[in-house]
Coordinates of C-alpha atoms and ligand atoms in Angstrom, one line a residue:
M1 CA -27.3 -26.7 -19.7
E2 CA -23.8 -24.7 -19.0
N3 CA -25.8 -21.6 -18.1
I4 CA -27.8 -23.5 -15.2
F5 CA -24.5 -24.6 -14.1
L6 CA -23.0 -21.3 -13.9
A7 CA -26.1 -20.0 -12.1
W8 CA -25.4 -22.6 -9.6
I9 CA -21.8 -21.7 -9.1
L10 CA -22.8 -18.1 -8.7
I11 CA -25.0 -18.7 -5.9
W12 CA -22.9 -20.7 -4.1
F13 CA -19.7 -18.4 -4.8
P14 CA -21.0 -15.1 -5.3
Q15 CA -17.6 -13.7 -5.1
L16 CA -16.8 -15.2 -8.4
A17 CA -19.7 -12.8 -10.0
A18 CA -17.8 -9.9 -8.7
G19 CA -14.3 -11.0 -9.9
S20 CA -12.0 -12.9 -7.4
G21 CA -9.4 -11.1 -5.5
C22 CA -5.7 -11.8 -6.1
T23 CA -3.7 -13.8 -3.6
T24 CA -0.2 -12.8 -4.9
P25 CA 1.3 -9.1 -5.4
L26 CA 0.5 -8.1 -8.8
Q27 CA 2.9 -7.6 -11.7
V28 CA 1.8 -4.5 -13.6
T29 CA 3.7 -2.6 -16.4
G30 CA 3.8 1.1 -17.6
A31 CA 5.2 4.1 -16.3
V32 CA 5.6 3.2 -12.6
Q33 CA 8.6 0.8 -13.5
K34 CA 10.1 3.7 -14.5
I35 CA 10.1 4.9 -11.0
D36 CA 13.4 4.3 -9.1
G37 CA 14.6 1.5 -11.0
G38 CA 11.3 -0.4 -11.2
N39 CA 10.4 -3.8 -10.1
W40 CA 7.3 -2.8 -8.4
F41 CA 4.5 -5.0 -7.5
L42 CA 1.1 -3.8 -6.9
V43 CA -0.4 -4.8 -3.4
R44 CA -3.2 -2.3 -2.7
R45 CA -5.2 0.2 -4.4
V46 CA -8.1 2.7 -3.8
R47 CA -10.5 4.2 -6.5
P48 CA -10.8 7.6 -6.9
G49 CA -13.1 9.2 -4.4
N50 CA -12.9 10.6 -0.9
H51 CA -12.2 7.6 1.1
W52 CA -8.7 6.0 2.0
H53 CA -7.7 2.4 1.8
P54 CA -10.3 0.3 3.8
S55 CA -7.7 -1.8 5.1
T56 CA -6.7 -1.5 8.9
D57 CA -3.5 -3.6 9.0
N58 CA -1.3 -0.7 9.8
L59 CA 0.4 -1.6 6.4
A60 CA 1.2 -5.2 7.9
G61 CA 0.0 -6.8 4.5
T62 CA -2.1 -9.1 6.9
E63 CA -5.4 -7.9 5.8
P64 CA -7.4 -10.6 4.1
V65 CA -7.8 -10.2 0.3
Y66 CA -10.6 -7.6 -0.5
G67 CA -11.9 -6.1 -3.9
H68 CA -11.4 -7.3 -7.8
C69 CA -7.7 -6.7 -8.4
D70 CA -6.9 -4.8 -11.4
A71 CA -3.5 -4.2 -12.8
N72 CA -4.3 -0.9 -13.8
Y73 CA -3.4 1.3 -11.3
S74 CA -5.6 3.9 -12.2
A75 CA -8.6 2.1 -12.7
A76 CA -11.8 2.7 -10.9
A77 CA -10.7 -0.2 -8.4
T78 CA -10.5 -0.7 -4.6
F79 CA -8.6 -4.1 -3.6
G80 CA -6.0 -5.5 -1.2
I81 CA -3.7 -8.3 -1.7
P82 CA -2.1 -9.9 1.4
F83 CA 1.5 -9.5 1.3
S84 CA 3.0 -10.0 4.6
T85 CA 4.5 -13.4 3.6
F86 CA 6.6 -12.1 0.8
F87 CA 10.0 -10.8 1.2
Y88 CA 10.3 -7.3 0.3
D89 CA 12.2 -4.4 1.5
Q90 CA 10.8 -1.1 0.0
F91 CA 7.5 0.4 -0.3
L92 CA 6.4 2.8 -3.0
F93 CA 3.2 4.8 -2.2
T94 CA 1.9 6.7 -5.3
S95 CA -1.5 8.5 -6.3
G96 CA -3.2 6.9 -9.4
D97 CA -1.7 9.3 -12.0
L98 CA 1.8 8.9 -10.4
S99 CA 1.9 12.4 -10.2
E100 CA 2.7 12.0 -6.2
Y101 CA 5.0 9.2 -5.2
A102 CA 7.3 8.2 -2.5
V103 CA 9.9 5.3 -2.1
V104 CA 10.3 4.4 1.5
N105 CA 12.6 1.4 3.1
V106 CA 10.6 -0.9 5.1
G107 CA 12.8 -0.2 8.2
E108 CA 11.7 3.4 8.1
V109 CA 8.2 2.3 8.8
Y110 CA 8.2 -0.9 10.8
D111 CA 10.6 -1.1 13.7
E112 CA 12.4 -3.6 12.1
P113 CA 12.4 -5.1 8.7
M114 CA 9.5 -7.4 8.4
S115 CA 8.6 -7.4 11.9
S116 CA 5.0 -5.5 11.0
V117 CA 5.4 -3.5 14.3
W118 CA 5.3 0.1 13.9
R119 CA 7.8 2.7 14.7
V120 CA 6.5 4.9 17.6
T121 CA 7.5 8.2 18.4
T122 CA 9.8 8.3 21.5
D123 CA 8.3 11.6 22.0
Q124 CA 4.8 10.8 23.4
S125 CA 3.8 14.9 23.3
K126 CA 4.3 14.5 19.5
W127 CA 1.8 12.9 17.2
G128 CA 4.2 12.2 14.5
F129 CA 7.3 10.0 14.0
Q130 CA 10.2 10.8 11.7
G131 CA 10.9 8.5 8.8
E132 CA 13.2 8.6 6.1
M133 CA 12.2 9.1 2.5
Q134 CA 14.4 7.8 -0.3
V135 CA 13.0 9.2 -3.5
S136 CA 9.8 11.1 -4.2
S137 CA 7.9 13.2 -6.4
L138 CA 9.4 16.3 -4.2
S139 CA 13.2 15.1 -4.0
T140 CA 15.5 12.6 -6.0
V141 CA 17.8 12.5 -2.8
P142 CA 16.9 11.2 0.8
Y143 CA 15.0 13.5 3.3
N144 CA 13.3 13.0 6.4
V145 CA 9.6 14.0 6.8
T146 CA 7.0 13.5 9.8
W147 CA 4.2 11.1 9.6
Y148 CA 1.3 10.3 11.9
L149 CA 0.9 7.0 13.8
R150 CA -1.3 8.0 16.6
E151 CA -3.1 6.0 19.2
G152 CA -6.9 5.4 18.7
K153 CA -6.7 6.7 15.4
P154 CA -7.8 4.0 12.7
E155 CA -6.8 6.1 9.9
D156 CA -3.4 6.1 10.5
P157 CA -0.5 5.5 9.4
I158 CA -0.9 8.4 7.7
L159 CA 2.1 9.2 5.0
S160 CA 2.8 12.0 3.0
T161 CA 5.7 13.2 0.7
G162 CA 6.2 16.0 3.0
N163 CA 5.4 16.4 7.0
V164 CA 1.8 15.3 7.5
G165 CA 1.1 18.3 9.8
D166 CA 1.8 20.6 7.0
Y167 CA -1.6 20.3 5.4
K168 CA -0.3 20.8 1.9
P169 CA -2.4 19.8 -0.7
A170 CA -1.6 16.7 -3.1
T171 CA 0.9 15.2 -0.7
Y172 CA -0.7 12.5 1.1
V173 CA 0.0 9.1 -0.5
Y174 CA -1.3 6.7 2.5
A175 CA -4.0 6.1 4.9
E176 CA -6.1 3.5 6.4
A177 CA -9.9 2.6 7.5
S178 CA -12.0 4.2 4.7
A179 CA -11.0 7.2 6.3
T180 CA -12.4 10.8 4.4
N181 CA -9.5 12.8 6.5
F182 CA -6.6 14.0 4.3
A183 CA -8.5 12.5 1.2
Q184 CA -9.4 15.6 -0.8
D185 CA -6.8 15.0 -3.4
L186 CA -7.9 11.2 -4.1
A187 CA -10.6 12.1 -7.0
S188 CA -8.5 14.1 -8.9
L189 CA -5.2 11.9 -8.6
S190 CA -6.9 8.9 -9.7
G191 CA -7.0 7.3 -6.4
A192 CA -3.9 5.6 -4.5
N193 CA -1.7 3.0 -4.8
V194 CA 0.8 0.6 -2.7
F195 CA 3.6 -1.2 -4.3
I196 CA 6.4 -3.2 -2.7
R197 CA 9.4 -4.5 -4.2
K198 CA 12.9 -6.4 -3.4
K199 CA 15.5 -3.7 -4.0
H200 CA 18.3 -5.5 -2.7
G201 CA 19.0 -9.1 -4.0
A202 CA 16.6 -11.0 -6.3
A203 CA 12.9 -10.0 -7.4
L204 CA 10.4 -10.1 -4.8
S205 CA 10.1 -13.9 -3.2
M206 CA 8.2 -15.7 -0.9
T207 CA 9.3 -16.7 2.7
P208 CA 11.1 -19.9 3.2
S209 CA 8.1 -21.5 4.9
Q210 CA 5.9 -21.0 2.1
I211 CA 8.0 -22.7 -0.1
P212 CA 6.6 -26.4 -0.6
P213 CA 8.8 -29.3 0.4
P214 CA 10.5 -31.0 -2.0
V215 CA 8.6 -34.2 -3.1
Ligands
LIG301 C1 -7.0 2.6 -16.7 O1 -8.0 2.9 -16.3 C2 -8.4 4.4 -16.6 C3 -9.7 4.8 -15.8 O2 -10.5 4.0 -15.8 C4 -8.4 4.3 -18.1 O3 -8.9 5.9 -18.1 C5 -7.1 3.8 -18.9 O4 -7.8 3.7 -20.2 C6 -7.1 2.4 -18.1 N1 -5.9 1.9 -18.8 C7 -5.6 1.0 -19.5 C8 -4.2 0.5 -20.2 O5 -6.8 0.0 -19.5
LIG302 C1 16.9 11.4 9.0 O1 16.9 11.0 10.5 C2 17.6 9.9 11.1 C3 17.6 9.7 12.4 O2 17.9 11.3 13.1 C4 19.2 10.1 10.5 O3 20.0 9.2 11.2 C5 19.2 10.2 9.1 O4 20.5 10.5 8.7 C6 18.3 11.2 8.8 N1 18.5 11.2 7.0 C7 18.5 12.3 6.4 C8 18.3 12.1 4.8 O5 18.7 13.5 6.8

């Protein structure tokens, strides 16, 4: 009897069969929490292969939930968890094996913290824009790099621990739209991840508008 009921449920809610997606950033354990003080929450992952993240929200965190979330950040899983409504001030981009990583302040990526509007280069003759890296697999001190955010390129933003245009292997940490360019190392480095955290102040928290009114 229970099986018939379960079958009925799965016919009407097929996403349950595949496992449902997560709606809050995932608390994870392991070596990633040793990177720059830890407190990282997983929000986006793409499996080993030759395609980047399927999302197309320019890292705003507004992409609706997709995929079956997995706290194992080297698993063969591709998923995204909406995060725009959470207070965070840093991103951590990593390869699945953590051999590549980059810690970036939100203000280096967006025009203003939490604005979800990207910085664009003032020099339109250049494709890239300059961003400051805090800590990465290449350096323990801050340095500036050039990333890509080009008009009409769904795969952008393209982020790298070095200058994107240098085409160095094993440096690319983020791209979108299931793109295949710059994805040559995703298979050997166990895919790629995006984490967020609130470095300054309390742990990752929700926006005031999300806090339920007192009863
Ligand atoms: C995470 O996934 C990888 C790839 O499938 C696997 O090798 C590893 O054992 C998993 N780790 C844990 C803790 O389950
Ligand atoms: C990166 O560039 C910005 C803007 O030019 C500058 O203010 C900042 O000091 C630079 N950071 C480093 C680490 O060089």
